[in-house]
Amino acid sequence: MPKSATQAVNNTVALPTPKPGILDIKAYVAGKSKTATGVTPIKLSSNENPLGASPKSLAAYVLHAAKLGRYPDSGHVELREAIASVYGLDASRIVCGAGSDELIGLLIHSYAGLGDEVLYSQHGFLMYKIYAQGFGATPVTAPEVNLTTSVDNILKAVTAKTKIVFIANPNNPTGSYISSEEMKRLRDALPSHVILAIDGAYAEYVDMPDYTAGSELVEATPNTVMLRTFSKIHGLSSLRLGWAYCPAAISDILNRVRGPFNVSGASLAAGAEAVKDTDYTETVKLYNQNALNYTVKRLTDMGLHTYPSVANFVLVDFAKAKKSSQATNQFLMEKGIIVRDVESYGLPTCLRISIGKDEENVAVCDAIEQFLKA
Ligand SMILES: *Cc1c(COP(=O)(O)O)cnc(C)c1O
C-alpha cells in the first residue's frame, strides 16, 4: 500500500520555516486598553483623539451600512479627490492603505529586501523595524541628539545598501520635530536612489512656523514620499486608514503591490468626510494645544522633566524623580489610568502620556502628583 502524504511528511523532519528576518521580529505591543482591577480605564496610551471623529464622518460611516454587500471602490477615487482638494495635491499620486502601517509595509515590500538596509532614527516608530525585518531587510538606526532626529547622524549611517530612510516628523514617542529646512537638507544630501519617507502621522497638530509636513519635497523630487493617517487627529484609529503622497513612479509601484480592496468602503466614506471637515480638525487641534499646555505645566510644576512636544502626547522622564517610571506606571495602572511604557523604544526611564479629555488629563496629573508625594 502506498504511504499516505501525512506519513511521507512525518518521515522527514523538515518543518515549515519562515523567511529570513521574521524570527527576529519582537511583536509590536500596542498601548494597553485594560487595567488589572477591571475599573473603566482612562486610556492615554495610543495617542488617539479624545474628542472622537467628526460627526459628519460618523454619519457617512453609518450610511455605508446599506452598502456592505458590495465591494468597495478599488481606485479610492472619492477619498483621494477629497484629500487632494483639501491639501492642494495631485489626486493621481495619492495611495490609500489600511492605516499608514500598511503603506510603511508596502514601501519596504516594494523597495527593500534581503541585504538591504532601512534607516530611521534611534527612537523612531517601531513599525519601521518590524516591517523591515518582515521583508528580510536590515533595520539600522542613527543616534538622536536631545531626543530629536539628527540629519547629520542619519547621513553618517547611510551605506550603499540603504534603500529607504523613514523620518517620523513629529516623531513618536519623543514628540520632537525637525524643520522643513533640515528635512530639505537631508533630502539634498541623500543619494538619489534612496527613498525619503516622511511620516506625518501628527502633522495636523503642529503649529510651528518652520514646520511643513513635506508635500513640497514630494513635488520637487522623484524620491520623497509623505505618509499620513486618519488614526490621530481625525479620530478614526479603529477604521485603519492612511495615505501616501508619492512621485508618479512610486505611486505606480505601490498600486501594483497593494490589494485591490485594501481599504474598506466604510473607511473610504468616513475618511472623505473627515478630511473635508476642516473646521472640526481645527477644533481638535486647538483643544489639544490647550490640553497639552495644561498637562505639561502640571508635570513640570511637580519637578518632572518633559520633552518639548508638538503632537498630542508628552514624553515624561522620571530619571531624576523620586519614583521610577515603572513604579509610577504600576501606580497609575492600579488607579485605572493607562499610559505608555516606552522601554521598547529604548526609553526605560520615561512614560509617554497621550492628551485626553480635560478630566482625564486632570486625573493623570493628580495621580502622578499624589504618587510622587507619597
Ligand atoms: C500612530 C502612528 C502611525 C499611524 O498608524 P496607522 O497605521 O495609520 O494607525 C504612523 N506613524 C507614526 C509615527 C505613528 O505614531
Short mmCIF file of C-alpha atoms and ligand atoms in Angstrom, two decimals:
data_model
loop_
_atom_site.label_atom_id
_atom_site.label_comp_id
_atom_site.label_asym_id
_atom_site.label_seq_id
_atom_site.Cartn_x
_atom_site.Cartn_y
_atom_site.Cartn_z
CA MET A 1 0.00 0.00 0.00
CA PRO A 2 1.37 3.48 -0.85
CA LYS A 3 2.27 5.67 2.08
CA SER A 4 -0.18 8.49 2.75
CA ALA A 5 1.03 12.04 2.24
CA THR A 6 0.95 12.56 6.01
CA GLN A 7 3.24 9.58 6.60
CA ALA A 8 5.65 10.77 3.94
CA VAL A 9 5.87 14.19 5.55
CA ASN A 10 6.24 12.74 9.03
CA ASN A 11 9.17 10.65 7.87
CA THR A 12 11.16 13.74 7.05
CA VAL A 13 11.84 16.29 9.77
CA ALA A 14 11.66 19.42 7.64
CA LEU A 15 9.07 21.76 9.13
CA PRO A 16 7.72 24.99 7.65
CA THR A 17 10.34 27.70 8.12
CA PRO A 18 9.65 31.44 7.98
CA LYS A 19 11.76 33.58 5.66
CA PRO A 20 14.95 35.22 6.99
CA GLY A 21 14.38 38.08 9.41
CA ILE A 22 10.89 37.10 10.54
CA LEU A 23 12.06 35.24 13.65
CA ASP A 24 13.98 38.39 14.67
CA ILE A 25 10.73 40.35 15.00
CA LYS A 26 9.65 41.26 18.50
CA ALA A 27 5.90 41.53 18.02
CA TYR A 28 4.52 45.06 18.42
CA VAL A 29 2.86 45.51 21.80
CA ALA A 30 0.07 48.04 21.42
CA GLY A 31 -0.79 50.58 24.10
CA LYS A 32 -2.76 48.70 26.76
CA SER A 33 -6.53 49.19 26.95
CA LYS A 34 -7.45 47.20 30.07
CA THR A 35 -6.37 47.53 33.67
CA ALA A 36 -5.90 44.69 36.10
CA THR A 37 -8.61 45.82 38.52
CA GLY A 38 -11.39 45.99 35.95
CA VAL A 39 -12.30 49.66 36.63
CA THR A 40 -13.30 51.54 33.48
CA PRO A 41 -9.89 52.74 32.40
CA ILE A 42 -8.68 56.15 31.36
CA LYS A 43 -6.75 55.25 28.22
CA LEU A 44 -3.89 57.59 27.43
CA SER A 45 -1.63 55.06 25.75
CA SER A 46 -2.21 55.23 21.98
CA ASN A 47 -2.31 58.94 21.00
CA GLU A 48 -5.95 58.71 19.99
CA ASN A 49 -8.22 61.74 19.62
CA PRO A 50 -10.20 62.05 22.87
CA LEU A 51 -12.96 64.03 21.13
CA GLY A 52 -13.57 61.27 18.58
CA ALA A 53 -14.21 61.64 14.87
CA SER A 54 -16.06 64.42 13.06
CA PRO A 55 -19.84 63.92 13.32
CA LYS A 56 -20.01 64.18 9.51
CA SER A 57 -17.60 61.29 9.10
CA LEU A 58 -19.55 59.19 11.61
CA ALA A 59 -22.76 59.86 9.66
CA ALA A 60 -21.08 58.70 6.44
CA TYR A 61 -19.87 55.58 8.22
CA VAL A 62 -23.39 54.71 9.42
CA LEU A 63 -24.92 55.38 5.97
CA HIS A 64 -22.44 52.95 4.48
CA ALA A 65 -24.18 50.10 6.32
CA ALA A 66 -26.62 49.81 3.39
CA LYS A 67 -23.71 49.08 1.01
CA LEU A 68 -21.83 46.42 2.96
CA GLY A 69 -22.75 43.72 0.44
CA ARG A 70 -20.75 45.39 -2.35
CA TYR A 71 -17.00 45.53 -2.84
CA PRO A 72 -15.53 48.99 -2.20
CA ASP A 73 -14.09 51.22 -4.96
CA SER A 74 -10.65 49.72 -5.60
CA GLY A 75 -9.46 53.06 -7.00
CA HIS A 76 -10.33 55.00 -3.80
CA VAL A 77 -11.35 57.87 -6.10
CA GLU A 78 -13.67 59.86 -3.84
CA LEU A 79 -11.28 59.76 -0.90
CA ARG A 80 -8.21 60.64 -2.97
CA GLU A 81 -10.04 63.57 -4.53
CA ALA A 82 -11.19 64.82 -1.12
CA ILE A 83 -7.62 64.67 0.24
CA ALA A 84 -6.24 66.31 -2.91
CA SER A 85 -8.68 69.21 -2.75
CA VAL A 86 -8.12 69.89 0.97
CA TYR A 87 -4.31 69.83 0.71
CA GLY A 88 -3.88 71.08 -2.87
CA LEU A 89 -2.26 67.85 -4.09
CA ASP A 90 -2.41 65.74 -7.26
CA ALA A 91 -5.03 63.03 -6.58
CA SER A 92 -3.41 60.62 -9.06
CA ARG A 93 -0.33 60.32 -6.81
CA ILE A 94 -2.18 59.58 -3.57
CA VAL A 95 -2.25 55.93 -2.48
CA CYS A 96 -4.58 54.84 0.33
CA GLY A 97 -3.96 52.00 2.74
CA ALA A 98 -5.28 50.21 5.80
CA GLY A 99 -3.58 52.62 8.16
CA SER A 100 -0.25 54.20 7.35
CA ASP A 101 1.16 50.98 8.81
CA GLU A 102 0.14 49.19 5.62
CA LEU A 103 1.83 51.86 3.50
CA ILE A 104 5.06 51.57 5.52
CA GLY A 105 4.89 47.83 4.79
CA LEU A 106 4.15 48.32 1.07
CA LEU A 107 7.08 50.70 0.68
CA ILE A 108 9.50 48.27 2.30
CA HIS A 109 7.99 45.31 0.43
CA SER A 110 8.49 47.15 -2.86
CA TYR A 111 11.93 48.68 -2.35
CA ALA A 112 13.91 46.76 0.29
CA GLY A 113 14.66 43.09 0.81
CA LEU A 114 17.38 40.71 1.86
CA GLY A 115 20.73 42.51 2.17
CA ASP A 116 19.18 45.98 2.02
CA GLU A 117 19.04 48.49 4.86
CA VAL A 118 16.10 50.51 6.17
CA LEU A 119 17.30 53.50 8.17
CA TYR A 120 15.48 55.56 10.83
CA SER A 121 16.37 57.50 13.94
CA GLN A 122 17.22 55.98 17.34
CA HIS A 123 13.79 56.33 18.97
CA GLY A 124 11.84 56.10 15.72
CA PHE A 125 8.44 54.46 15.29
CA LEU A 126 8.69 50.68 15.85
CA MET A 127 6.80 49.66 12.71
CA TYR A 128 9.76 50.65 10.51
CA LYS A 129 11.83 47.97 12.21
CA ILE A 130 9.09 45.34 12.27
CA TYR A 131 8.29 45.63 8.56
CA ALA A 132 11.98 45.77 7.60
CA GLN A 133 12.59 42.50 9.43
CA GLY A 134 9.43 41.00 7.97
CA PHE A 135 10.72 41.56 4.44
CA GLY A 136 14.24 40.36 5.26
CA ALA A 137 15.84 43.82 5.19
CA THR A 138 18.16 45.04 7.93
CA PRO A 139 16.86 47.80 10.23
CA VAL A 140 19.54 50.41 11.02
CA THR A 141 19.23 53.30 13.49
CA ALA A 142 21.08 56.61 13.76
CA PRO A 143 21.62 58.32 17.15
CA GLU A 144 19.38 61.24 18.05
CA VAL A 145 20.53 64.47 19.67
CA ASN A 146 18.33 65.68 22.56
CA LEU A 147 15.77 63.07 21.54
CA THR A 148 15.45 64.73 18.16
CA THR A 149 16.29 63.37 14.70
CA SER A 150 19.84 64.37 13.74
CA VAL A 151 20.16 64.87 10.00
CA ASP A 152 23.95 64.60 10.28
CA ASN A 153 23.77 61.29 12.13
CA ILE A 154 21.23 59.90 9.64
CA LEU A 155 23.55 60.86 6.78
CA LYS A 156 26.54 59.23 8.51
CA ALA A 157 24.57 55.97 8.76
CA VAL A 158 23.75 55.80 5.04
CA THR A 159 25.56 53.00 3.18
CA ALA A 160 25.44 51.59 -0.34
CA LYS A 161 22.77 49.20 0.96
CA THR A 162 20.39 51.88 2.29
CA LYS A 163 17.10 51.81 0.36
CA ILE A 164 14.65 53.81 2.49
CA VAL A 165 15.05 56.42 5.25
CA PHE A 166 11.97 56.85 7.46
CA ILE A 167 11.60 60.06 9.44
CA ALA A 168 8.55 60.46 11.64
CA ASN A 169 8.07 64.22 11.85
CA PRO A 170 6.97 64.90 14.55
CA ASN A 171 8.38 61.70 15.99
CA ASN A 172 6.54 59.26 18.22
CA PRO A 173 7.29 58.70 21.13
CA THR A 174 9.56 61.75 21.60
CA GLY A 175 7.20 64.49 20.33
CA SER A 176 10.11 66.35 18.72
CA TYR A 177 10.32 67.57 15.11
CA ILE A 178 12.81 68.87 12.59
CA SER A 179 12.26 71.97 10.44
CA SER A 180 11.37 71.84 6.76
CA GLU A 181 14.82 73.32 6.08
CA GLU A 182 16.50 70.42 7.91
CA MET A 183 14.32 67.93 6.03
CA LYS A 184 15.32 69.51 2.73
CA ARG A 185 18.98 69.39 3.75
CA LEU A 186 18.54 65.67 4.42
CA ARG A 187 16.85 65.07 1.06
CA ASP A 188 19.51 67.05 -0.81
CA ALA A 189 22.33 65.07 0.79
CA LEU A 190 20.80 61.59 0.47
CA PRO A 191 21.78 59.55 -2.60
CA SER A 192 19.08 59.82 -5.26
CA HIS A 193 18.28 56.09 -5.21
CA VAL A 194 17.30 56.30 -1.51
CA ILE A 195 13.62 56.96 -0.76
CA LEU A 196 12.99 59.52 1.98
CA ALA A 197 9.68 58.59 3.64
CA ILE A 198 8.37 61.42 5.82
CA ASP A 199 5.80 60.06 8.25
CA GLY A 200 3.49 62.93 9.19
CA ALA A 201 1.13 60.99 11.48
CA TYR A 202 0.92 64.04 13.79
CA ALA A 203 1.41 66.76 11.15
CA GLU A 204 -2.00 68.38 11.70
CA TYR A 205 -1.18 69.10 15.35
CA VAL A 206 1.98 71.08 14.64
CA ASP A 207 1.84 74.85 14.84
CA MET A 208 5.43 75.89 14.20
CA PRO A 209 6.40 78.43 11.53
CA ASP A 210 9.43 76.40 10.44
CA TYR A 211 7.49 73.12 10.04
CA THR A 212 5.91 71.58 6.95
CA ALA A 213 4.54 68.07 6.51
CA GLY A 214 6.74 67.51 3.46
CA SER A 215 4.45 67.57 0.40
CA GLU A 216 6.63 70.29 -1.16
CA LEU A 217 9.55 67.82 -1.16
CA VAL A 218 7.34 65.18 -2.79
CA GLU A 219 6.50 67.70 -5.52
CA ALA A 220 10.13 68.74 -6.02
CA THR A 221 11.90 65.37 -6.02
CA PRO A 222 11.45 61.93 -7.62
CA ASN A 223 12.30 60.04 -4.44
CA THR A 224 10.39 61.51 -1.48
CA VAL A 225 7.14 60.10 -0.05
CA MET A 226 4.86 61.62 2.61
CA LEU A 227 2.76 59.31 4.80
CA ARG A 228 -0.37 60.45 6.65
CA THR A 229 -3.02 58.79 8.79
CA PHE A 230 -6.66 59.12 9.83
CA SER A 231 -5.86 57.45 13.16
CA LYS A 232 -4.68 60.51 15.05
CA ILE A 233 -6.30 63.96 14.62
CA HIS A 234 -9.18 62.52 12.58
CA GLY A 235 -10.10 60.13 15.38
CA LEU A 236 -10.61 57.08 13.14
CA SER A 237 -7.97 54.68 14.53
CA SER A 238 -10.36 51.74 14.50
CA LEU A 239 -11.15 52.12 10.79
CA ARG A 240 -7.50 51.62 9.75
CA LEU A 241 -6.97 54.33 7.14
CA GLY A 242 -3.88 56.13 5.91
CA TRP A 243 -2.46 57.61 2.72
CA ALA A 244 0.81 58.23 0.94
CA TYR A 245 1.68 61.13 -1.36
CA CYS A 246 4.24 59.98 -3.90
CA PRO A 247 6.12 60.77 -7.09
CA ALA A 248 4.24 59.09 -10.01
CA ALA A 249 6.75 56.26 -10.37
CA ILE A 250 6.37 55.32 -6.70
CA SER A 251 2.54 55.52 -6.54
CA ASP A 252 2.53 53.27 -9.61
CA ILE A 253 4.61 50.69 -7.72
CA LEU A 254 2.53 50.84 -4.52
CA ASN A 255 -0.67 50.41 -6.55
CA ARG A 256 0.74 47.26 -8.14
CA VAL A 257 1.64 45.73 -4.79
CA ARG A 258 -1.38 46.66 -2.70
CA GLY A 259 -4.50 44.52 -2.59
CA PRO A 260 -7.29 45.94 -4.79
CA PHE A 261 -9.66 46.13 -1.82
CA ASN A 262 -7.15 47.04 0.88
CA VAL A 263 -9.40 49.85 2.18
CA SER A 264 -12.99 49.13 3.24
CA GLY A 265 -15.92 51.08 1.80
CA ALA A 266 -16.85 52.36 5.25
CA SER A 267 -13.31 53.72 5.67
CA LEU A 268 -13.37 55.41 2.26
CA ALA A 269 -16.72 57.08 3.03
CA ALA A 270 -15.88 58.18 6.57
CA GLY A 271 -12.36 59.29 5.62
CA ALA A 272 -13.58 61.58 2.82
CA GLU A 273 -15.95 63.38 5.20
CA ALA A 274 -13.31 63.56 7.93
CA VAL A 275 -10.69 65.22 5.76
CA LYS A 276 -13.21 67.70 4.31
CA ASP A 277 -14.39 68.74 7.79
CA THR A 278 -11.52 71.17 8.29
CA ASP A 279 -13.43 73.17 10.94
CA TYR A 280 -13.59 70.07 13.08
CA THR A 281 -9.89 69.32 12.54
CA GLU A 282 -9.08 72.88 13.66
CA THR A 283 -11.26 72.45 16.75
CA VAL A 284 -9.38 69.30 17.74
CA LYS A 285 -6.03 70.99 17.13
CA LEU A 286 -6.88 73.96 19.38
CA TYR A 287 -8.32 71.68 22.03
CA ASN A 288 -5.10 69.66 22.01
CA GLN A 289 -2.86 72.71 22.31
CA ASN A 290 -4.63 73.91 25.45
CA ALA A 291 -4.82 70.47 26.98
CA LEU A 292 -1.17 69.73 26.17
CA ASN A 293 -0.12 73.04 27.77
CA TYR A 294 -2.09 72.16 30.88
CA THR A 295 -0.58 68.67 31.20
CA VAL A 296 2.98 69.87 30.55
CA LYS A 297 2.64 72.68 33.11
CA ARG A 298 1.28 70.35 35.77
CA LEU A 299 4.07 67.82 35.21
CA THR A 300 6.87 70.38 35.18
CA ASP A 301 5.41 72.06 38.30
CA MET A 302 5.86 68.69 40.01
CA GLY A 303 9.55 68.84 39.08
CA LEU A 304 9.31 66.23 36.32
CA HIS A 305 11.25 66.61 33.10
CA THR A 306 9.10 66.70 29.97
CA TYR A 307 10.46 66.76 26.43
CA PRO A 308 9.06 69.53 24.22
CA SER A 309 6.16 68.10 22.20
CA VAL A 310 4.40 69.46 19.13
CA ALA A 311 1.99 66.49 18.98
CA ASN A 312 -0.87 65.08 21.08
CA PHE A 313 1.25 63.35 23.71
CA VAL A 314 4.13 64.16 26.01
CA LEU A 315 7.19 62.14 26.95
CA VAL A 316 7.98 62.42 30.66
CA ASP A 317 11.34 61.44 32.11
CA PHE A 318 11.41 60.00 35.64
CA ALA A 319 15.22 59.50 35.71
CA LYS A 320 15.67 62.25 38.32
CA ALA A 321 12.28 61.87 40.03
CA LYS A 322 11.64 60.36 43.45
CA LYS A 323 9.83 57.45 41.83
CA SER A 324 10.79 55.34 38.82
CA SER A 325 8.80 55.24 35.61
CA GLN A 326 7.98 51.58 36.29
CA ALA A 327 6.66 52.26 39.80
CA THR A 328 4.66 55.25 38.56
CA ASN A 329 3.23 53.21 35.71
CA GLN A 330 2.24 50.47 38.16
CA PHE A 331 0.55 53.00 40.47
CA LEU A 332 -1.37 54.56 37.55
CA MET A 333 -2.48 51.11 36.38
CA GLU A 334 -3.88 50.36 39.81
CA LYS A 335 -5.87 53.60 39.56
CA GLY A 336 -7.19 52.56 36.16
CA ILE A 337 -5.04 55.05 34.23
CA ILE A 338 -3.18 53.60 31.28
CA VAL A 339 -0.15 55.39 29.82
CA ARG A 340 2.56 54.06 27.50
CA ASP A 341 5.65 52.36 28.80
CA VAL A 342 8.33 53.15 26.20
CA GLU A 343 11.05 50.71 27.18
CA SER A 344 10.66 49.04 23.76
CA TYR A 345 11.65 52.40 22.25
CA GLY A 346 14.87 52.44 24.28
CA LEU A 347 13.48 54.94 26.82
CA PRO A 348 13.24 52.92 30.05
CA THR A 349 13.11 55.94 32.39
CA CYS A 350 10.23 57.57 30.51
CA LEU A 351 6.47 57.27 30.12
CA ARG A 352 4.52 58.63 27.16
CA ILE A 353 1.21 60.21 28.11
CA SER A 354 -1.39 60.91 25.42
CA ILE A 355 -3.51 64.03 25.78
CA GLY A 356 -7.06 63.03 26.72
CA LYS A 357 -10.27 64.72 27.74
CA ASP A 358 -9.86 67.56 30.25
CA GLU A 359 -10.99 65.43 33.19
CA GLU A 360 -8.65 62.62 32.13
CA ASN A 361 -5.68 64.99 31.98
CA VAL A 362 -6.57 66.28 35.46
CA ALA A 363 -6.86 62.69 36.72
CA VAL A 364 -3.49 61.54 35.40
CA CYS A 365 -1.71 64.64 36.70
CA ASP A 366 -3.41 64.37 40.13
CA ALA A 367 -2.47 60.69 40.36
CA ILE A 368 1.18 61.28 39.48
CA GLU A 369 1.37 64.18 41.96
CA GLN A 370 -0.16 62.03 44.68
CA PHE A 371 2.31 59.22 43.96
CA LEU A 372 5.37 61.48 43.92
CA LYS A 373 4.38 62.96 47.29
CA ALA A 374 3.66 59.57 48.88
C1 LIG B 1 0.21 56.28 15.04
C2 LIG B 1 1.32 56.35 14.06
C3 LIG B 1 1.15 55.94 12.74
C4 LIG B 1 -0.21 55.58 12.25
O1 LIG B 1 -0.51 54.31 12.17
P1 LIG B 1 -1.86 53.86 11.48
O2 LIG B 1 -1.46 52.56 10.91
O3 LIG B 1 -2.21 54.85 10.40
O4 LIG B 1 -2.89 53.80 12.54
C5 LIG B 1 2.20 56.06 11.85
N1 LIG B 1 3.37 56.57 12.24
C6 LIG B 1 3.57 57.00 13.48
C7 LIG B 1 4.86 57.62 13.84
C8 LIG B 1 2.56 56.90 14.44
O5 LIG B 1 2.76 57.30 15.69
#
